[in-house]
Coordinates of C-alpha atoms in Angstrom, one line a residue:
Chain A
M10 CA 154.3 24.7 117.3
K11 CA 155.8 23.9 113.8
F12 CA 158.1 26.1 111.7
E13 CA 155.4 25.9 108.8
D14 CA 152.8 27.3 111.1
F15 CA 154.8 30.7 111.0
L16 CA 153.6 30.5 107.2
L17 CA 150.2 31.6 108.3
M18 CA 151.6 35.1 108.9
R19 CA 153.1 35.4 105.3
H20 CA 152.1 39.1 104.7
E21 CA 153.7 40.2 108.0
L22 CA 156.7 38.2 107.8
L23 CA 157.6 39.4 104.2
L24 CA 157.1 43.1 104.9
T25 CA 159.2 42.5 108.0
I26 CA 162.0 40.9 106.0
T27 CA 161.5 43.9 103.5
A28 CA 161.9 46.6 106.1
M29 CA 165.1 44.9 107.5
L30 CA 166.4 44.7 103.9
I31 CA 165.9 48.3 103.4
L32 CA 167.8 48.9 106.6
M33 CA 170.6 46.7 105.8
A34 CA 170.9 48.5 102.4
E35 CA 171.2 51.8 104.2
I36 CA 174.0 50.4 106.2
F37 CA 176.1 48.5 103.8
I38 CA 175.5 50.3 100.7
D39 CA 178.4 52.7 100.0
N40 CA 178.0 54.4 96.8
K41 CA 177.2 57.7 95.3
N42 CA 173.9 56.4 94.1
K43 CA 173.0 54.8 97.4
N44 CA 169.4 56.3 97.7
A45 CA 168.5 55.5 94.0
I46 CA 169.4 51.9 94.8
I47 CA 167.3 52.0 98.0
R48 CA 164.4 53.4 96.1
G49 CA 164.8 50.9 93.5
L50 CA 165.3 47.9 95.6
S51 CA 162.2 48.5 97.9
I52 CA 159.7 49.1 95.3
A53 CA 161.0 45.8 93.7
L54 CA 160.8 44.3 97.1
F55 CA 157.2 45.7 97.4
S56 CA 156.2 44.5 94.1
I57 CA 157.3 41.1 94.9
V58 CA 155.6 41.1 98.2
T59 CA 152.2 42.2 96.5
I60 CA 152.6 39.6 94.1
I61 CA 153.1 37.0 96.5
G62 CA 150.1 38.0 98.5
F63 CA 147.9 36.8 95.9
L64 CA 149.3 33.1 96.0
P65 CA 146.7 30.7 97.8
A66 CA 147.2 31.0 101.3
P67 CA 146.9 28.6 104.1
T68 CA 144.4 29.5 107.0
G69 CA 144.1 29.3 110.6
A70 CA 144.9 30.6 114.0
L71 CA 148.2 31.2 115.8
F72 CA 149.4 31.9 119.2
G73 CA 146.2 30.5 121.0
G74 CA 143.7 32.7 118.8
M75 CA 145.6 35.9 119.0
Y76 CA 146.2 35.9 115.1
V77 CA 143.6 34.6 112.8
T78 CA 143.8 34.5 109.0
S79 CA 141.1 33.4 106.5
G80 CA 140.6 34.1 102.7
M81 CA 138.8 37.4 103.8
H82 CA 141.9 38.7 105.9
V83 CA 144.2 37.7 103.2
L84 CA 142.0 39.7 100.5
M85 CA 141.8 42.9 102.5
K86 CA 145.4 42.4 103.3
N87 CA 146.2 42.3 99.4
V88 CA 144.1 45.4 98.8
L89 CA 145.9 47.6 101.3
N90 CA 149.1 46.2 99.6
I91 CA 148.2 47.4 96.1
G92 CA 147.2 50.5 97.2
F93 CA 150.7 50.8 99.4
L94 CA 152.7 49.7 96.2
I95 CA 151.2 53.0 94.4
V96 CA 151.7 55.4 97.1
C97 CA 155.5 54.1 96.9
I98 CA 155.8 54.6 93.5
Q99 CA 154.1 58.0 93.6
S100 CA 156.7 59.3 96.4
V101 CA 159.6 58.5 94.3
K102 CA 159.8 62.1 93.0
W103 CA 159.3 63.8 96.2
L104 CA 162.0 61.6 98.0
K105 CA 164.5 62.7 95.1
S106 CA 164.2 66.3 96.1
D107 CA 167.1 67.9 98.4
N108 CA 165.7 68.1 101.2
N109 CA 164.6 64.3 101.5
N110 CA 167.2 62.8 99.3
D111 CA 169.3 61.5 102.2
R112 CA 166.4 60.3 104.3
N113 CA 164.7 57.8 102.0
F114 CA 165.4 54.7 104.0
E115 CA 163.5 56.5 106.9
Y116 CA 160.6 57.2 105.0
L117 CA 160.3 53.7 103.5
M118 CA 161.1 51.8 106.6
L119 CA 158.3 54.0 108.7
L120 CA 155.9 53.5 105.9
T121 CA 156.6 49.6 105.9
S122 CA 156.1 49.4 109.6
T123 CA 152.7 51.0 109.3
L124 CA 151.6 48.5 106.8
I125 CA 152.9 45.7 109.1
G126 CA 150.7 47.2 111.8
M127 CA 147.6 47.5 109.8
N128 CA 148.1 43.6 108.6
F129 CA 148.3 42.6 112.4
M130 CA 145.5 44.9 113.3
I131 CA 143.1 43.1 110.6
S132 CA 144.2 39.7 111.4
S133 CA 143.7 40.2 115.1
G134 CA 141.9 37.5 117.1
D135 CA 141.8 39.6 120.3
F136 CA 142.3 43.1 121.4
L137 CA 145.8 42.7 122.7
M138 CA 147.0 42.3 119.2
F139 CA 144.3 44.5 117.9
Y140 CA 145.9 47.4 120.0
L141 CA 149.5 46.8 119.2
G142 CA 148.6 46.6 115.6
L143 CA 146.4 49.8 116.0
E144 CA 149.6 51.6 117.6
L145 CA 152.2 50.1 115.3
A146 CA 150.0 51.8 112.6
T147 CA 149.7 55.0 114.0
I148 CA 152.9 56.0 115.7
P149 CA 155.0 55.9 112.6
I150 CA 152.4 57.8 110.6
A151 CA 152.7 60.8 113.1
A152 CA 156.3 60.8 112.7
L153 CA 155.9 60.6 108.9
A154 CA 153.5 63.7 109.1
A155 CA 156.2 65.6 110.5
F156 CA 158.5 64.5 108.0
E157 CA 159.3 67.9 106.2
R158 CA 161.8 69.5 108.6
F159 CA 161.6 72.7 107.4
S160 CA 158.2 73.0 107.2
Q161 CA 155.9 74.8 109.9
K162 CA 152.6 72.9 108.6
S163 CA 154.4 69.6 108.7
A164 CA 155.3 70.2 112.3
E165 CA 151.9 71.2 113.2
A166 CA 150.2 68.3 111.1
G167 CA 152.4 65.8 113.1
V168 CA 151.5 67.1 116.8
K169 CA 148.0 67.4 116.1
L170 CA 148.0 63.7 114.6
I171 CA 150.0 62.2 117.6
L172 CA 147.8 63.8 120.4
S173 CA 144.6 63.2 118.8
S174 CA 145.4 59.8 117.9
A175 CA 146.9 59.2 121.3
L176 CA 143.5 60.3 123.1
S177 CA 141.6 58.0 120.7
S178 CA 143.6 55.2 121.9
G179 CA 142.8 55.9 125.3
I180 CA 139.3 56.2 124.9
L181 CA 139.4 52.6 122.8
L182 CA 141.4 51.3 125.7
Y183 CA 138.9 52.4 128.2
G184 CA 136.3 50.8 126.5
I185 CA 138.3 47.7 126.1
S186 CA 138.9 47.6 129.7
M187 CA 135.1 47.5 130.4
I188 CA 134.5 44.7 127.9
Y189 CA 137.3 42.7 129.7
G190 CA 135.7 43.6 133.0
T191 CA 132.2 42.5 132.1
T192 CA 133.0 39.3 130.0
G193 CA 136.5 38.1 131.6
S194 CA 138.1 37.7 128.1
I195 CA 140.1 39.6 125.6
Y196 CA 139.4 37.0 122.7
F197 CA 136.9 38.0 120.1
I198 CA 135.3 34.5 120.1
D199 CA 134.8 34.3 123.9
I200 CA 133.4 37.8 124.1
A201 CA 131.2 37.3 121.3
K202 CA 129.3 34.7 123.3
T203 CA 128.6 36.6 126.6
F204 CA 128.5 40.1 125.4
G205 CA 124.8 41.4 126.1
T206 CA 123.2 44.7 127.0
A207 CA 124.4 45.1 130.7
P208 CA 124.9 49.0 131.4
L209 CA 128.6 48.8 131.5
Q210 CA 128.6 46.9 128.3
I211 CA 126.8 49.4 126.3
L212 CA 129.1 51.9 127.8
A213 CA 132.1 50.0 126.6
F214 CA 130.7 49.6 123.2
I215 CA 130.2 53.3 122.8
F216 CA 133.8 54.1 124.1
F217 CA 135.1 51.6 121.6
A218 CA 132.8 53.3 118.9
A219 CA 134.3 56.5 119.5
G220 CA 137.6 55.6 119.6
M221 CA 137.4 53.6 116.3
A222 CA 135.4 56.8 114.9
F223 CA 138.5 59.0 115.4
K224 CA 140.5 56.7 113.5
I225 CA 138.0 56.5 110.7
S226 CA 137.4 60.2 110.9
V227 CA 133.6 60.1 111.3
V228 CA 132.2 63.2 111.9
P229 CA 131.8 64.4 115.6
F230 CA 135.3 63.0 115.6
H231 CA 136.9 64.3 112.6
L232 CA 138.2 67.9 113.5
W233 CA 142.0 66.5 113.4
T234 CA 141.5 65.5 109.8
A235 CA 141.5 68.7 107.6
D236 CA 144.6 70.1 109.5
V237 CA 146.7 67.0 109.2
Y238 CA 145.9 66.1 105.8
E239 CA 146.7 69.8 104.8
G240 CA 150.0 70.1 106.6
A241 CA 151.4 66.5 105.8
P242 CA 153.5 65.9 102.6
V243 CA 151.1 65.1 99.8
N244 CA 152.2 61.4 99.9
I245 CA 151.5 60.8 103.6
T246 CA 148.2 62.6 103.0
S247 CA 147.1 60.2 100.2
Y248 CA 148.6 57.2 102.3
L249 CA 146.3 58.6 105.4
S250 CA 143.4 59.1 103.2
V251 CA 143.0 55.5 101.8
I252 CA 145.1 52.8 103.6
S253 CA 144.9 54.1 107.1
K254 CA 141.2 54.8 106.7
G255 CA 140.7 51.4 104.7
A256 CA 142.3 49.3 107.2
A257 CA 140.6 51.4 110.0
V258 CA 137.1 50.5 108.5
F259 CA 138.1 46.9 107.7
I260 CA 138.9 46.0 111.4
F261 CA 135.8 48.1 112.6
M262 CA 133.7 46.3 110.4
I263 CA 135.0 42.6 111.4
V264 CA 134.6 43.8 115.2
L265 CA 131.2 44.7 114.7
F266 CA 130.4 41.6 112.8
T267 CA 131.9 39.3 115.3
V268 CA 132.5 40.8 118.9
F269 CA 128.9 43.0 118.9
R270 CA 126.8 40.6 117.1
Q271 CA 124.6 40.5 120.0
I272 CA 123.7 43.9 120.1
V273 CA 123.2 44.3 116.3
N274 CA 120.3 46.7 116.6
M275 CA 122.0 48.9 118.8
W276 CA 125.2 49.4 116.6
Q277 CA 123.3 49.8 113.7
D278 CA 121.3 52.7 115.5
V279 CA 124.6 54.4 116.3
I280 CA 126.5 53.7 112.7
Y281 CA 122.9 55.4 111.2
I282 CA 123.6 58.6 112.9
L283 CA 127.1 58.7 112.5
S284 CA 126.7 57.8 108.9
V285 CA 124.2 60.6 108.0
L286 CA 126.5 62.9 110.0
T287 CA 129.5 62.2 108.1
M288 CA 128.2 62.3 104.6
T289 CA 126.5 65.7 105.2
I290 CA 129.0 67.5 107.3
G291 CA 131.8 66.1 105.1
N292 CA 130.0 67.3 101.9
L293 CA 129.2 70.8 103.2
F294 CA 132.4 71.6 104.6
A295 CA 134.1 70.5 101.2
I296 CA 132.2 72.9 99.0
R297 CA 134.0 75.8 100.9
Q298 CA 137.3 74.8 100.9
Q299 CA 140.0 76.4 98.7
N300 CA 143.1 74.3 99.4
L301 CA 142.9 70.9 97.3
K302 CA 144.3 68.8 100.0
R303 CA 142.1 70.2 102.7
F304 CA 139.2 69.7 99.9
L305 CA 140.1 66.1 99.4
A306 CA 140.3 65.7 102.9
F307 CA 136.7 66.8 103.5
S308 CA 135.8 64.6 100.7
S309 CA 137.3 61.7 102.1
I310 CA 135.4 62.2 105.2
A311 CA 132.2 62.2 103.2
Q312 CA 133.5 59.0 101.4
A313 CA 134.0 57.2 104.9
G314 CA 130.1 58.2 105.6
F315 CA 129.5 56.2 102.4
L316 CA 131.5 53.2 103.6
L317 CA 129.6 53.1 106.6
L318 CA 126.5 52.1 104.6
G319 CA 127.9 48.7 103.8
V320 CA 129.2 48.0 107.5
I321 CA 125.5 48.9 108.8
S322 CA 124.0 46.2 106.6
G323 CA 125.6 43.7 108.2
T324 CA 125.2 41.1 105.4
Q325 CA 127.6 39.3 103.3
L326 CA 126.7 41.8 100.5
G327 CA 127.4 44.7 102.8
M328 CA 131.2 43.4 103.5
T329 CA 131.6 42.7 99.8
A330 CA 130.5 46.2 99.0
V331 CA 133.0 47.7 101.7
I332 CA 135.9 45.8 100.5
Y333 CA 135.1 46.5 96.8
F334 CA 134.4 50.2 97.3
A335 CA 137.7 50.5 99.4
L336 CA 139.6 49.1 96.3
I337 CA 138.0 51.5 93.9
Y338 CA 138.3 54.4 96.4
I339 CA 142.2 53.5 96.5
F340 CA 142.3 53.8 92.8
S341 CA 140.3 57.2 92.5
N342 CA 142.0 58.8 95.6
L343 CA 145.6 58.1 94.3
A344 CA 144.7 59.1 90.9
A345 CA 143.7 62.6 92.3
F346 CA 146.3 62.8 94.9
G347 CA 149.1 61.8 92.3
V348 CA 147.7 64.5 89.9
I349 CA 148.2 67.2 92.9
A350 CA 151.2 65.7 94.0
A351 CA 153.0 66.0 90.3
I352 CA 151.8 69.6 90.4
S353 CA 152.8 70.5 93.8
N354 CA 156.2 68.9 93.6
T355 CA 156.8 70.8 90.3
T356 CA 155.3 74.4 91.0
G357 CA 154.3 74.4 94.6
K358 CA 150.8 75.2 93.9
E359 CA 147.9 73.4 95.8
N360 CA 144.9 75.7 95.6
I361 CA 141.9 75.3 93.1
K362 CA 142.5 78.7 91.8
D363 CA 146.1 77.7 90.7
Y364 CA 144.3 75.0 88.3
D365 CA 142.4 77.4 86.2
G366 CA 143.0 76.8 82.3
L367 CA 145.3 73.6 83.3
Y368 CA 143.5 71.9 80.4
A369 CA 145.2 74.2 77.9
T370 CA 148.8 73.4 79.2
N371 CA 148.5 70.1 80.6
P372 CA 145.6 68.1 78.9
K373 CA 146.9 64.8 80.4
L374 CA 147.0 65.5 83.9
S375 CA 143.5 67.1 83.9
L376 CA 142.1 64.4 82.0
I377 CA 143.1 62.0 84.7
M378 CA 142.2 64.3 87.5
T379 CA 138.8 64.6 85.9
L380 CA 138.5 60.6 85.7
A381 CA 139.3 60.4 89.3
L382 CA 136.9 63.0 90.4
F383 CA 134.3 61.4 88.3
S384 CA 135.1 58.2 90.2
L385 CA 134.9 59.7 93.6
A386 CA 131.5 61.1 92.7
G387 CA 130.1 58.1 91.0
I388 CA 129.6 58.8 87.6
P389 CA 128.6 55.6 85.5
P390 CA 131.5 54.9 83.2
V391 CA 134.2 54.9 86.0
A392 CA 134.5 52.3 88.8
G393 CA 133.0 54.7 91.5
F394 CA 129.8 54.5 90.3
F395 CA 129.7 50.9 91.0
G396 CA 131.3 50.8 94.3
K397 CA 128.6 53.3 95.3
F398 CA 125.6 51.3 94.0
F399 CA 126.7 48.0 95.7
L400 CA 126.9 49.9 99.0
F401 CA 123.6 51.6 98.3
T402 CA 122.2 48.1 97.3
A403 CA 123.6 46.3 100.5
A404 CA 121.7 49.0 102.8
A405 CA 118.4 49.1 101.0
Q406 CA 118.2 45.5 101.1
Q407 CA 118.3 45.4 104.7
G408 CA 115.0 48.3 104.8
F409 CA 117.4 51.5 105.3
Y410 CA 115.5 53.4 102.8
M411 CA 115.8 56.7 104.5
L412 CA 119.7 56.3 104.8
V413 CA 119.9 55.4 101.0
L414 CA 117.9 58.7 100.3
I415 CA 120.2 60.6 102.3
A416 CA 123.2 59.0 100.8
V417 CA 121.9 59.9 97.1
I418 CA 121.3 63.4 98.1
N419 CA 124.6 63.5 99.3
A420 CA 126.2 61.8 96.3
V421 CA 124.6 64.9 94.3
I422 CA 126.0 67.3 96.6
S423 CA 129.5 65.8 96.1
L424 CA 129.0 66.1 92.5
Y425 CA 128.7 69.8 92.8
Y426 CA 131.9 70.3 94.3
Y427 CA 133.9 67.7 92.4
L428 CA 132.7 69.5 89.3
L429 CA 134.2 72.9 90.5
V430 CA 137.6 71.7 90.1
V431 CA 136.7 70.3 86.8
K432 CA 135.2 73.5 85.6
A433 CA 138.4 75.4 87.0
M434 CA 140.4 73.2 84.8
F435 CA 138.4 73.0 81.5
I436 CA 136.3 76.1 81.5
N437 CA 138.1 78.8 83.5
K438 CA 140.3 81.3 81.9
S439 CA 143.5 82.4 83.4
D440 CA 146.4 84.5 82.8
S441 CA 149.2 82.8 84.3
P442 CA 148.4 79.0 84.2
I443 CA 150.5 76.2 85.6
A444 CA 153.1 76.1 82.6
Y445 CA 153.4 72.7 80.8
F446 CA 155.8 70.1 82.5
K447 CA 156.7 66.8 81.6
S448 CA 156.3 64.7 84.4
D449 CA 158.7 61.7 85.4
F450 CA 158.7 58.0 85.0
S451 CA 157.4 56.9 88.4
T452 CA 154.6 59.6 88.4
R453 CA 153.2 58.5 85.0
L454 CA 153.6 54.7 85.7
S455 CA 151.3 55.2 88.8
L456 CA 148.8 57.6 87.2
I457 CA 148.6 54.9 84.3
V458 CA 148.0 52.0 87.0
C459 CA 145.4 54.1 88.6
V460 CA 143.4 54.7 85.4
L461 CA 143.5 51.4 84.3
G462 CA 142.2 50.3 87.8
L463 CA 139.5 52.9 87.5
F464 CA 138.0 51.2 84.2
V465 CA 139.1 47.4 85.0
I466 CA 137.5 47.1 88.3
G467 CA 134.2 48.7 87.6
F468 CA 133.8 46.5 84.6
A469 CA 135.4 43.0 85.4
S470 CA 132.6 41.5 87.7
I471 CA 135.0 38.3 88.3
I472 CA 136.8 41.1 90.7
F473 CA 133.4 41.4 92.6
E474 CA 132.6 37.7 92.7
Y475 CA 136.0 37.0 94.0
I476 CA 135.4 39.6 96.8
R477 CA 131.9 38.2 97.2
S478 CA 133.1 34.7 97.7
M479 CA 135.7 35.7 100.4
S480 CA 133.3 37.8 102.4
F481 CA 130.8 36.7 105.3
G482 CA 127.9 38.3 107.0
L483 CA 126.6 38.7 110.5
L484 CA 124.9 35.4 110.6
F485 CA 127.6 32.6 110.2
Chain B
M18 CA 142.6 40.5 147.6
I19 CA 143.4 43.8 149.3
A20 CA 141.5 43.3 152.7
G21 CA 138.6 45.9 153.2
I22 CA 138.5 47.6 149.8
P23 CA 135.9 47.0 147.5
L24 CA 136.3 46.9 143.8
E25 CA 133.9 49.8 143.4
Y26 CA 136.7 52.2 144.9
F27 CA 139.1 51.0 142.3
L28 CA 136.8 51.8 139.5
I29 CA 135.9 55.2 141.1
V30 CA 139.3 56.3 141.1
S31 CA 140.0 55.4 137.6
T32 CA 136.8 56.9 136.3
I33 CA 138.0 60.2 138.1
M34 CA 141.3 59.8 136.6
F35 CA 139.8 59.0 133.3
F36 CA 138.0 62.2 133.1
V37 CA 140.7 64.3 134.6
G38 CA 142.5 63.5 131.8
I39 CA 139.8 64.3 129.3
Y40 CA 139.5 67.9 130.9
G41 CA 143.1 68.3 130.9
F42 CA 143.3 67.5 127.3
I43 CA 140.7 69.9 126.4
T44 CA 141.8 72.9 128.5
R45 CA 145.4 72.8 128.8
K46 CA 147.4 75.1 126.6
N47 CA 150.6 73.6 127.1
L48 CA 151.5 70.6 124.6
I49 CA 153.7 68.8 127.5
T50 CA 150.5 69.0 129.8
I51 CA 148.3 67.8 127.2
L52 CA 150.7 64.6 126.8
M53 CA 150.5 64.4 130.7
S54 CA 146.8 64.1 130.6
I55 CA 146.8 61.4 127.9
E56 CA 149.1 59.6 130.3
L57 CA 146.5 59.8 133.0
I58 CA 143.9 58.3 130.8
L59 CA 146.0 55.3 129.9
N60 CA 146.8 55.0 133.4
S61 CA 143.1 55.0 134.5
V62 CA 142.7 52.1 131.8
N63 CA 145.7 50.3 133.6
I64 CA 143.9 50.7 137.0
N65 CA 140.9 49.1 135.4
F66 CA 142.5 46.4 134.2
V67 CA 144.5 45.2 137.2
A68 CA 141.7 45.7 139.4
F69 CA 139.2 43.8 137.1
N70 CA 141.7 40.9 136.7
K71 CA 142.6 40.9 140.5
Y72 CA 139.1 41.0 141.8
L73 CA 136.7 39.2 139.1
Y74 CA 139.1 36.9 137.1
P75 CA 142.1 35.9 139.2
D76 CA 142.5 32.6 137.7
N77 CA 143.9 34.2 134.3
L78 CA 146.3 36.9 133.8
H79 CA 144.9 38.6 130.7
G80 CA 144.4 41.9 132.5
H81 CA 147.9 42.2 133.8
F82 CA 149.4 41.4 130.4
F83 CA 147.4 44.1 128.8
T84 CA 148.4 46.6 131.2
L85 CA 152.1 45.9 130.7
F86 CA 151.7 46.2 126.7
I87 CA 149.9 49.5 127.4
I88 CA 152.7 51.0 129.6
A89 CA 155.4 50.3 127.0
V90 CA 153.4 51.4 124.4
A91 CA 152.4 54.5 126.2
A92 CA 156.0 55.2 126.6
S93 CA 157.1 55.0 122.7
E94 CA 154.1 57.3 121.9
A95 CA 155.0 59.5 124.7
A96 CA 158.8 59.5 122.9
V97 CA 157.7 60.3 119.5
A98 CA 155.4 62.9 120.8
I99 CA 158.0 64.3 122.8
A100 CA 160.2 64.6 119.5
I101 CA 157.5 66.1 117.2
I102 CA 157.1 68.8 120.1
I103 CA 160.6 69.6 120.1
N104 CA 160.3 70.2 116.3
I105 CA 157.4 72.5 117.3
Y106 CA 159.7 74.3 119.4
R107 CA 162.1 74.9 116.8
H108 CA 159.7 76.3 114.6
Y109 CA 157.3 78.4 116.7
S110 CA 159.8 79.2 119.7
S111 CA 156.8 78.0 121.8
I112 CA 155.1 74.7 122.8
D113 CA 151.9 76.7 123.8
V114 CA 148.9 75.4 121.3
E115 CA 147.4 78.9 120.8
N116 CA 150.8 79.8 119.0
V117 CA 150.7 76.6 117.1
E118 CA 147.6 77.4 114.7
K119 CA 148.8 78.0 111.2
M120 CA 146.3 76.0 109.9
K121 CA 142.4 76.8 111.0
Y122 CA 139.1 76.5 109.6

């Protein structure tokens, strides 16, 4: 193994170096502006990492096939990197507050290590690397959810997240142990050759799918989601709802397409039921929510159901649609969460009722929120429409007409509750609306990036073509 | 090979352990006991891996490696979980799940 071979792990190595540099900065910088320097340094480093990620990357396998990388893997990591950068920029305002000002480097270190874990998870070529990446992505997130020391809700969110994710890892591992017992290997390529429909293998698949469904918060396993999203700090909630979920969907899709390709008819049935349940129940629960974070938690459950539509098709178009939709979803959800974070950090208000008459006092914020919600609902001028369109096309191409019909009905239901928020902002009158405030530079920057993304990704077909050229289907 | 003990016995023990863990996770009220239930689940997985490796695939060591990693990761998971549980105790003066219910449906 030569030194150059390590360059295959470019994304992970760069992020590790970044995490180490943040730690060094905390130790060696002795200045009264230390925390501002750390924040600026880490955002500069993350921007560099994101840009370097787009340079042409070598492909191949490392460590005897434990780590694999190809154009598609690099693309998925770049999508996550973009979202990660936006989350970091959004959290600057919150990191400046008195409770957190002395702990900036902890937050940035933990957040970086979760991204390293997700990158390893996506690039895994065997179940050991997959498991290690998954845990590296999960454990620091639990610590981050409990980050606000003086908030009861935050502590409760942390304990709920760590216990339910530990249980889901246990179930997942039980499935992996059965896969190992029946095939004698933990490498994806070797398992795919011999994996069939023996009873123990079917059981193994069910345990595996249940464990992954916990991570993606698909409906029978979604009960932790709303509580954790409500209790955790807003920036962690946005991170959980886009980046963690996106990474879990990506790797679930890769494993289904490679390891379980012999039992494709079986997993399509499972995903079918999960998808219908997720969309419907996520939407119905979202209607009755009052807290905006909880509201977006249920809406993100419903969006995961839409993502499964691309997974179920098992084609190249399906994978393209999933990555494309995840990219759009990152921008639209982060725009919505950015507005919520700006308002919550300034006034502490998080309920839909508090947003009454927001347009009269803060017209720009309410316009951005409207665009983001329109994109989540899938209304044409913004990118969300194109994402949903390709997902539905991918499923319909494989003959899942009934599923597409249910998805379209659900899209209409989701439009209803997204418009409830828009109505509160534009039409409802309020005696004491949220007063006008000037948001700081970082919030404005992140929101502008999100809004630009919402329009550019929808109209620049080159992005879709690029993703399509990297994806692969079930038959390869 | 362990004389006279077939593979099935190990699998039965590990299956019982797994479901005892799930049962404990659902019914127990104390957060530390819930954590212990999770350890039971992870250890049942370890038994599975080692038994499969020893009986069916004695030529390679993948199962043993996997077990070692699971033990290490379970330890770090328990460390973070206990830290968060201590935090819960500071806020609620109790580690009973029935008291930790600020957020509900």
